[in-house]
Amino acid sequence: MKSVLIIPTFNEAANIERFLTQVRTDAPNTEILVVDDNSPDGTAKIAESVAQRLGSIKVINRTSRRGYAPASRDAMLAAIESGYEVIATMDADFSHDPKVLTKLISLVNSDTALVIGSRYVPGGGVTNWPLFRRLLSKWGNLYTAFCLRLKIKDCTSGFRAYSATSLKNIDLDGLKADGYAFLSEMAFVISRKKLGSIVESPIVYVDRAFGESKMNTRIMRESMVLVTRWGFALRTGIGRKHLPR
Ligand SMILES: Nc1nc2c(ncn2[C@@H]2O[C@H](COP(=O)(O)OP(=O)(O)O)[C@@H](O)[C@H]2O)c(=O)[nH]1
Ligand SMILES: [Mg+2]
């Protein structure tokens, strides 16, 4: 199936060239769409020069409202428009192993809407993350799965492969999240709309060696608020208009 990898980037100048080169080596048949938010460190420029050298890489340089969610959404819409059948996503900081990409893509089929590279299924794991990030991720995932009634161990992993067919059935512009809550929101909407099964495949997550994490308290708060609001609406019917469609 014709596949594309979306890589959202913000200030990844220290990683992007090596990362794109590695992805091309490990997944030579997957085309790449870098979606950068006009990074002050010139990530988009570096990506563009790598694209000229390697080919089959497109760079979108966004100047509208910055964020993981709007960037991912714009890239997904562009990928659907271009006719890709499988749309994968990965971080640019080597936390996700490019060698696993082809496997995740291969698990997408007409019944499977979403394949999640999961840290919390047997065989998966996290290395060299500080204790605070480990606990935040683990408890955040338990809370999210409970609120949204998802049987998923890792709702917040950004290493994924979606079937384009399932994405076409989602009102991507109508989604609520700005930050990484986008990941839980996508799993939630796929499950609610019964767009296909969600499968988890183990990955070992490695903390970044270069550049800085963009996780911050605003993004954490947004996740807590949205997930709690959706869980409340599911159970009481109050605020149903906030549920993603
Ligand atoms: N386009 C875009 N990409 C972002 C933004 N924030 C984070 N990213 C990218 O999303 C991926 C994950 O972000 P990261 O900072 O590593 O988050 P962490 O792994 O949760 O600490 C990386 O490739 C980032 O460059 C953003 O506002 N816009
Ligand atoms: Mg990261």
mmCIF file of C-alpha atoms and ligand atoms in Angstrom:
data_model
loop_
_atom_site.group_PDB
_atom_site.id
_atom_site.type_symbol
_atom_site.label_atom_id
_atom_site.label_comp_id
_atom_site.label_asym_id
_atom_site.label_seq_id
_atom_site.Cartn_x
_atom_site.Cartn_y
_atom_site.Cartn_z
ATOM 1 C CA MET A 1 0.000 0.000 0.000
ATOM 2 C CA LYS A 2 1.178 3.504 -0.783
ATOM 3 C CA SER A 3 2.458 4.958 2.471
ATOM 4 C CA VAL A 4 3.693 8.273 3.792
ATOM 5 C CA LEU A 5 5.374 9.199 7.048
ATOM 6 C CA ILE A 6 4.423 12.509 8.666
ATOM 7 C CA ILE A 7 7.135 14.009 10.877
ATOM 8 C CA PRO A 8 6.011 17.047 12.905
ATOM 9 C CA THR A 9 9.022 19.149 13.850
ATOM 10 C CA PHE A 10 9.764 22.165 15.989
ATOM 11 C CA ASN A 11 13.401 23.116 16.629
ATOM 12 C CA GLU A 12 14.835 19.761 15.566
ATOM 13 C CA ALA A 13 17.903 21.125 13.726
ATOM 14 C CA ALA A 14 20.151 18.831 15.764
ATOM 15 C CA ASN A 15 18.233 15.719 14.656
ATOM 16 C CA ILE A 16 16.458 16.220 11.355
ATOM 17 C CA GLU A 17 19.188 15.439 8.828
ATOM 18 C CA ARG A 18 20.333 12.252 10.519
ATOM 19 C CA PHE A 19 16.750 11.235 11.179
ATOM 20 C CA LEU A 20 15.569 11.624 7.581
ATOM 21 C CA THR A 21 18.619 9.741 6.327
ATOM 22 C CA GLN A 22 17.961 6.904 8.765
ATOM 23 C CA VAL A 23 14.276 6.660 7.837
ATOM 24 C CA ARG A 24 15.171 6.503 4.161
ATOM 25 C CA THR A 25 17.596 3.635 4.850
ATOM 26 C CA ASP A 26 15.189 1.689 7.051
ATOM 27 C CA ALA A 27 11.954 2.360 5.145
ATOM 28 C CA PRO A 28 13.014 3.102 1.563
ATOM 29 C CA ASN A 29 9.499 2.725 0.114
ATOM 30 C CA THR A 30 7.807 5.207 2.417
ATOM 31 C CA GLU A 31 7.588 8.804 1.308
ATOM 32 C CA ILE A 32 8.069 11.528 3.895
ATOM 33 C CA LEU A 33 6.184 14.675 4.792
ATOM 34 C CA VAL A 34 7.958 16.955 7.259
ATOM 35 C CA VAL A 35 5.614 19.493 8.847
ATOM 36 C CA ASP A 36 7.529 22.251 10.563
ATOM 37 C CA ASP A 37 6.150 25.253 12.447
ATOM 38 C CA ASN A 38 8.630 27.777 11.141
ATOM 39 C CA SER A 39 11.249 26.656 13.671
ATOM 40 C CA PRO A 40 13.597 29.499 14.636
ATOM 41 C CA ASP A 41 16.549 27.077 14.466
ATOM 42 C CA GLY A 42 16.042 26.538 10.719
ATOM 43 C CA THR A 43 14.796 22.918 10.825
ATOM 44 C CA ALA A 44 12.707 23.412 7.664
ATOM 45 C CA LYS A 45 15.678 24.700 5.654
ATOM 46 C CA ILE A 46 17.789 21.697 6.646
ATOM 47 C CA ALA A 47 14.897 19.352 5.813
ATOM 48 C CA GLU A 48 14.536 20.994 2.407
ATOM 49 C CA SER A 49 18.188 20.464 1.564
ATOM 50 C CA VAL A 50 17.992 16.807 2.650
ATOM 51 C CA ALA A 51 14.833 16.491 0.530
ATOM 52 C CA GLN A 52 16.749 17.678 -2.541
ATOM 53 C CA ARG A 53 19.461 15.137 -1.889
ATOM 54 C CA LEU A 54 17.284 12.114 -1.047
ATOM 55 C CA GLY A 55 14.071 12.814 -3.010
ATOM 56 C CA SER A 56 10.511 11.705 -2.064
ATOM 57 C CA ILE A 57 10.480 14.110 0.871
ATOM 58 C CA LYS A 58 8.114 17.096 1.062
ATOM 59 C CA VAL A 59 8.430 19.880 3.589
ATOM 60 C CA ILE A 60 5.454 21.926 4.746
ATOM 61 C CA ASN A 61 6.516 25.077 6.547
ATOM 62 C CA ARG A 62 3.558 26.354 8.568
ATOM 63 C CA THR A 63 3.217 29.929 9.694
ATOM 64 C CA SER A 64 -0.288 29.759 11.148
ATOM 65 C CA ARG A 65 -0.958 28.829 14.787
ATOM 66 C CA ARG A 66 1.824 26.595 16.070
ATOM 67 C CA GLY A 67 1.131 23.217 17.649
ATOM 68 C CA TYR A 68 1.604 19.470 17.370
ATOM 69 C CA ALA A 69 -2.108 18.995 16.630
ATOM 70 C CA PRO A 70 -2.678 21.640 13.919
ATOM 71 C CA ALA A 71 0.601 20.616 12.249
ATOM 72 C CA SER A 72 -0.349 16.918 12.246
ATOM 73 C CA ARG A 73 -3.845 17.734 11.014
ATOM 74 C CA ASP A 74 -2.608 19.862 8.103
ATOM 75 C CA ALA A 75 -0.173 17.133 7.104
ATOM 76 C CA MET A 76 -2.866 14.435 7.312
ATOM 77 C CA LEU A 77 -5.193 16.456 5.094
ATOM 78 C CA ALA A 78 -2.379 16.940 2.567
ATOM 79 C CA ALA A 79 -1.560 13.209 2.678
ATOM 80 C CA ILE A 80 -5.194 12.212 2.125
ATOM 81 C CA GLU A 81 -5.383 14.670 -0.766
ATOM 82 C CA SER A 82 -2.275 13.063 -2.313
ATOM 83 C CA GLY A 83 -3.894 9.620 -2.268
ATOM 84 C CA TYR A 84 -1.718 7.754 0.265
ATOM 85 C CA GLU A 85 -3.356 4.645 1.733
ATOM 86 C CA VAL A 86 -1.367 4.417 4.966
ATOM 87 C CA ILE A 87 -0.411 7.535 6.907
ATOM 88 C CA ALA A 88 2.204 7.036 9.619
ATOM 89 C CA THR A 89 3.505 9.517 12.212
ATOM 90 C CA MET A 90 6.796 9.619 14.102
ATOM 91 C CA ASP A 91 8.790 12.055 16.253
ATOM 92 C CA ALA A 92 11.990 13.482 14.784
ATOM 93 C CA ASP A 93 14.125 12.995 17.897
ATOM 94 C CA PHE A 94 15.028 9.263 17.578
ATOM 95 C CA SER A 95 12.678 8.341 20.423
ATOM 96 C CA HIS A 96 11.004 6.102 17.850
ATOM 97 C CA ASP A 97 13.147 3.531 16.062
ATOM 98 C CA PRO A 98 12.927 3.940 12.248
ATOM 99 C CA LYS A 99 13.548 0.180 11.916
ATOM 100 C CA VAL A 100 10.063 -0.485 13.314
ATOM 101 C CA LEU A 101 8.228 1.828 10.909
ATOM 102 C CA THR A 102 7.740 -0.711 8.120
ATOM 103 C CA LYS A 103 6.255 -3.200 10.570
ATOM 104 C CA LEU A 104 3.690 -0.717 11.899
ATOM 105 C CA ILE A 105 2.721 0.237 8.359
ATOM 106 C CA SER A 106 2.358 -3.424 7.353
ATOM 107 C CA LEU A 107 -0.147 -4.043 10.157
ATOM 108 C CA VAL A 108 -2.677 -1.581 8.692
ATOM 109 C CA ASN A 109 -5.371 -3.300 6.632
ATOM 110 C CA SER A 110 -9.030 -2.915 5.749
ATOM 111 C CA ASP A 111 -10.090 -3.911 9.316
ATOM 112 C CA THR A 112 -7.376 -2.041 11.182
ATOM 113 C CA ALA A 113 -7.789 1.716 11.345
ATOM 114 C CA LEU A 114 -4.879 2.471 13.641
ATOM 115 C CA VAL A 115 -1.662 0.722 14.669
ATOM 116 C CA ILE A 116 0.013 2.202 17.743
ATOM 117 C CA GLY A 117 3.683 1.659 18.543
ATOM 118 C CA SER A 118 3.089 0.897 22.208
ATOM 119 C CA ARG A 119 5.400 1.162 25.208
ATOM 120 C CA TYR A 120 3.030 -0.588 27.558
ATOM 121 C CA VAL A 121 2.335 -3.957 25.918
ATOM 122 C CA PRO A 122 4.602 -6.993 26.430
ATOM 123 C CA GLY A 123 7.875 -6.439 24.589
ATOM 124 C CA GLY A 124 7.532 -2.647 24.769
ATOM 125 C CA GLY A 125 9.277 -0.276 27.138
ATOM 126 C CA VAL A 126 10.888 3.046 27.940
ATOM 127 C CA THR A 127 14.592 3.645 28.457
ATOM 128 C CA ASN A 128 16.413 6.569 30.067
ATOM 129 C CA TRP A 129 13.333 8.701 30.749
ATOM 130 C CA PRO A 130 13.404 10.602 34.047
ATOM 131 C CA LEU A 131 11.102 9.150 36.716
ATOM 132 C CA PHE A 132 8.706 12.124 36.451
ATOM 133 C CA ARG A 133 8.146 11.580 32.711
ATOM 134 C CA ARG A 134 7.702 7.834 33.238
ATOM 135 C CA LEU A 135 5.047 8.332 35.895
ATOM 136 C CA LEU A 136 3.318 11.084 33.955
ATOM 137 C CA SER A 137 3.117 8.905 30.860
ATOM 138 C CA LYS A 138 2.073 5.720 32.649
ATOM 139 C CA TRP A 139 -0.583 7.351 34.868
ATOM 140 C CA GLY A 140 -1.730 9.652 32.097
ATOM 141 C CA ASN A 141 -2.349 6.607 29.954
ATOM 142 C CA LEU A 142 -4.265 4.730 32.655
ATOM 143 C CA TYR A 143 -6.421 7.811 33.304
ATOM 144 C CA THR A 144 -7.043 8.431 29.598
ATOM 145 C CA ALA A 145 -8.042 4.814 28.900
ATOM 146 C CA PHE A 146 -10.399 4.870 31.891
ATOM 147 C CA CYS A 147 -12.057 8.204 30.985
ATOM 148 C CA LEU A 148 -12.423 7.426 27.298
ATOM 149 C CA ARG A 149 -13.278 3.734 27.811
ATOM 150 C CA LEU A 150 -10.453 2.654 25.535
ATOM 151 C CA LYS A 151 -8.838 -0.763 25.807
ATOM 152 C CA ILE A 152 -5.512 0.759 24.830
ATOM 153 C CA LYS A 153 -2.364 0.683 26.955
ATOM 154 C CA ASP A 154 -0.595 3.543 25.161
ATOM 155 C CA CYS A 155 -3.008 6.229 23.942
ATOM 156 C CA THR A 156 -0.317 8.918 23.874
ATOM 157 C CA SER A 157 2.337 7.336 21.689
ATOM 158 C CA GLY A 158 3.070 9.419 18.595
ATOM 159 C CA PHE A 159 4.535 6.461 16.701
ATOM 160 C CA ARG A 160 1.552 5.303 14.656
ATOM 161 C CA ALA A 161 0.133 4.167 11.336
ATOM 162 C CA TYR A 162 -3.424 5.065 10.269
ATOM 163 C CA SER A 163 -5.457 3.795 7.362
ATOM 164 C CA ALA A 164 -6.319 6.751 5.126
ATOM 165 C CA THR A 165 -9.837 5.347 4.778
ATOM 166 C CA SER A 166 -10.426 5.809 8.491
ATOM 167 C CA LEU A 167 -8.977 9.331 8.500
ATOM 168 C CA LYS A 168 -11.333 10.324 5.691
ATOM 169 C CA ASN A 169 -14.245 9.623 8.050
ATOM 170 C CA ILE A 170 -13.021 12.056 10.696
ATOM 171 C CA ASP A 171 -13.718 15.780 10.752
ATOM 172 C CA LEU A 172 -10.043 16.596 11.335
ATOM 173 C CA ASP A 173 -10.651 20.345 11.389
ATOM 174 C CA GLY A 174 -13.289 19.884 14.077
ATOM 175 C CA LEU A 175 -10.940 18.207 16.584
ATOM 176 C CA LYS A 176 -10.363 20.079 19.848
ATOM 177 C CA ALA A 177 -6.788 19.418 20.947
ATOM 178 C CA ASP A 178 -3.801 21.658 20.242
ATOM 179 C CA GLY A 179 -1.022 19.634 21.844
ATOM 180 C CA TYR A 180 -0.303 15.939 22.340
ATOM 181 C CA ALA A 181 -3.915 15.415 23.521
ATOM 182 C CA PHE A 182 -4.449 15.118 19.765
ATOM 183 C CA LEU A 183 -3.128 11.551 20.024
ATOM 184 C CA SER A 184 -5.718 10.480 22.602
ATOM 185 C CA GLU A 185 -8.386 12.366 20.683
ATOM 186 C CA MET A 186 -7.608 10.477 17.465
ATOM 187 C CA ALA A 187 -7.796 7.093 19.230
ATOM 188 C CA PHE A 188 -11.030 8.188 20.924
ATOM 189 C CA VAL A 189 -12.737 9.331 17.743
ATOM 190 C CA ILE A 190 -11.690 6.185 15.823
ATOM 191 C CA SER A 191 -13.110 4.043 18.611
ATOM 192 C CA ARG A 192 -16.330 6.079 19.015
ATOM 193 C CA LYS A 193 -17.046 6.110 15.301
ATOM 194 C CA LYS A 194 -16.126 2.406 14.993
ATOM 195 C CA LEU A 195 -13.818 3.131 12.086
ATOM 196 C CA GLY A 196 -11.873 -0.116 12.539
ATOM 197 C CA SER A 197 -9.795 -1.865 15.136
ATOM 198 C CA ILE A 198 -6.920 -0.295 17.044
ATOM 199 C CA VAL A 199 -3.898 -2.570 17.363
ATOM 200 C CA GLU A 200 -0.855 -2.087 19.599
ATOM 201 C CA SER A 201 2.559 -3.309 18.537
ATOM 202 C CA PRO A 202 5.475 -3.118 21.018
ATOM 203 C CA ILE A 203 8.129 -0.418 20.747
ATOM 204 C CA VAL A 204 11.020 0.537 22.983
ATOM 205 C CA TYR A 205 11.017 4.300 23.469
ATOM 206 C CA VAL A 206 14.366 6.036 23.910
ATOM 207 C CA ASP A 207 14.622 9.550 25.342
ATOM 208 C CA ARG A 208 16.063 12.144 22.970
ATOM 209 C CA ALA A 209 19.844 12.722 23.009
ATOM 210 C CA PHE A 210 19.751 16.082 21.147
ATOM 211 C CA GLY A 211 17.426 19.090 21.239
ATOM 212 C CA GLU A 212 14.739 19.800 23.794
ATOM 213 C CA SER A 213 11.334 18.352 24.571
ATOM 214 C CA LYS A 214 8.405 20.679 23.826
ATOM 215 C CA MET A 215 6.257 19.121 26.531
ATOM 216 C CA ASN A 216 5.099 21.815 28.948
ATOM 217 C CA THR A 217 2.506 22.429 31.646
ATOM 218 C CA ARG A 218 0.044 23.981 29.201
ATOM 219 C CA ILE A 219 0.090 20.830 27.064
ATOM 220 C CA MET A 220 -0.288 18.623 30.159
ATOM 221 C CA ARG A 221 -3.169 20.730 31.453
ATOM 222 C CA GLU A 222 -4.920 20.617 28.087
ATOM 223 C CA SER A 223 -4.726 16.818 28.101
ATOM 224 C CA MET A 224 -6.139 16.543 31.617
ATOM 225 C CA VAL A 225 -8.979 18.975 30.918
ATOM 226 C CA LEU A 226 -10.050 17.471 27.592
ATOM 227 C CA VAL A 227 -9.859 13.838 28.682
ATOM 228 C CA THR A 228 -11.772 14.595 31.899
ATOM 229 C CA ARG A 229 -14.403 16.607 29.988
ATOM 230 C CA TRP A 230 -14.908 13.838 27.418
ATOM 231 C CA GLY A 231 -15.110 11.164 30.139
ATOM 232 C CA PHE A 232 -17.711 13.242 31.968
ATOM 233 C CA ALA A 233 -19.746 13.811 28.798
ATOM 234 C CA LEU A 234 -19.645 10.076 27.972
ATOM 235 C CA ARG A 235 -21.062 9.156 31.374
ATOM 236 C CA THR A 236 -23.517 11.961 32.057
ATOM 237 C CA GLY A 237 -24.401 13.316 28.628
ATOM 238 C CA ILE A 238 -23.503 16.782 29.938
ATOM 239 C CA GLY A 239 -21.348 18.703 27.454
ATOM 240 C CA ARG A 240 -21.856 16.189 24.639
ATOM 241 C CA LYS A 241 -21.163 18.987 22.177
ATOM 242 C CA HIS A 242 -17.513 18.844 23.286
ATOM 243 C CA LEU A 243 -17.104 15.237 22.101
ATOM 244 C CA PRO A 244 -15.011 14.894 18.935
ATOM 245 C CA ARG A 245 -16.802 13.851 15.752
HETATM 246 N N1 LIG B 1 5.187 21.043 13.841
HETATM 247 C C1 LIG B 1 5.295 20.939 15.172
HETATM 248 N N2 LIG B 1 5.941 19.884 15.713
HETATM 249 C C2 LIG B 1 6.057 19.818 17.063
HETATM 250 C C3 LIG B 1 5.516 20.815 17.923
HETATM 251 N N3 LIG B 1 5.787 20.452 19.206
HETATM 252 C C4 LIG B 1 6.470 19.293 19.136
HETATM 253 N N4 LIG B 1 6.643 18.906 17.858
HETATM 254 C C5 LIG B 1 7.341 17.714 17.367
HETATM 255 O O1 LIG B 1 6.679 16.586 17.876
HETATM 256 C C6 LIG B 1 7.598 15.549 18.200
HETATM 257 C C7 LIG B 1 7.488 15.192 19.684
HETATM 258 O O2 LIG B 1 7.849 16.320 20.466
HETATM 259 P P1 LIG B 1 8.824 16.252 21.711
HETATM 260 O O3 LIG B 1 9.198 17.639 22.050
HETATM 261 O O4 LIG B 1 9.923 15.289 21.469
HETATM 262 O O5 LIG B 1 7.860 15.720 22.843
HETATM 263 P P2 LIG B 1 8.134 14.585 23.938
HETATM 264 O O6 LIG B 1 8.723 13.422 23.210
HETATM 265 O O7 LIG B 1 6.777 14.308 24.503
HETATM 266 O O8 LIG B 1 9.056 15.185 24.914
HETATM 267 C C8 LIG B 1 8.989 16.082 17.819
HETATM 268 O O9 LIG B 1 9.309 15.665 16.517
HETATM 269 C C9 LIG B 1 8.769 17.595 17.880
HETATM 270 O O10 LIG B 1 9.685 18.325 17.071
HETATM 271 C C10 LIG B 1 4.836 21.929 17.318
HETATM 272 O O11 LIG B 1 4.336 22.839 17.973
HETATM 273 N N5 LIG B 1 4.755 21.945 15.956
HETATM 274 MG MG MG B 2 10.411 13.460 22.114
#
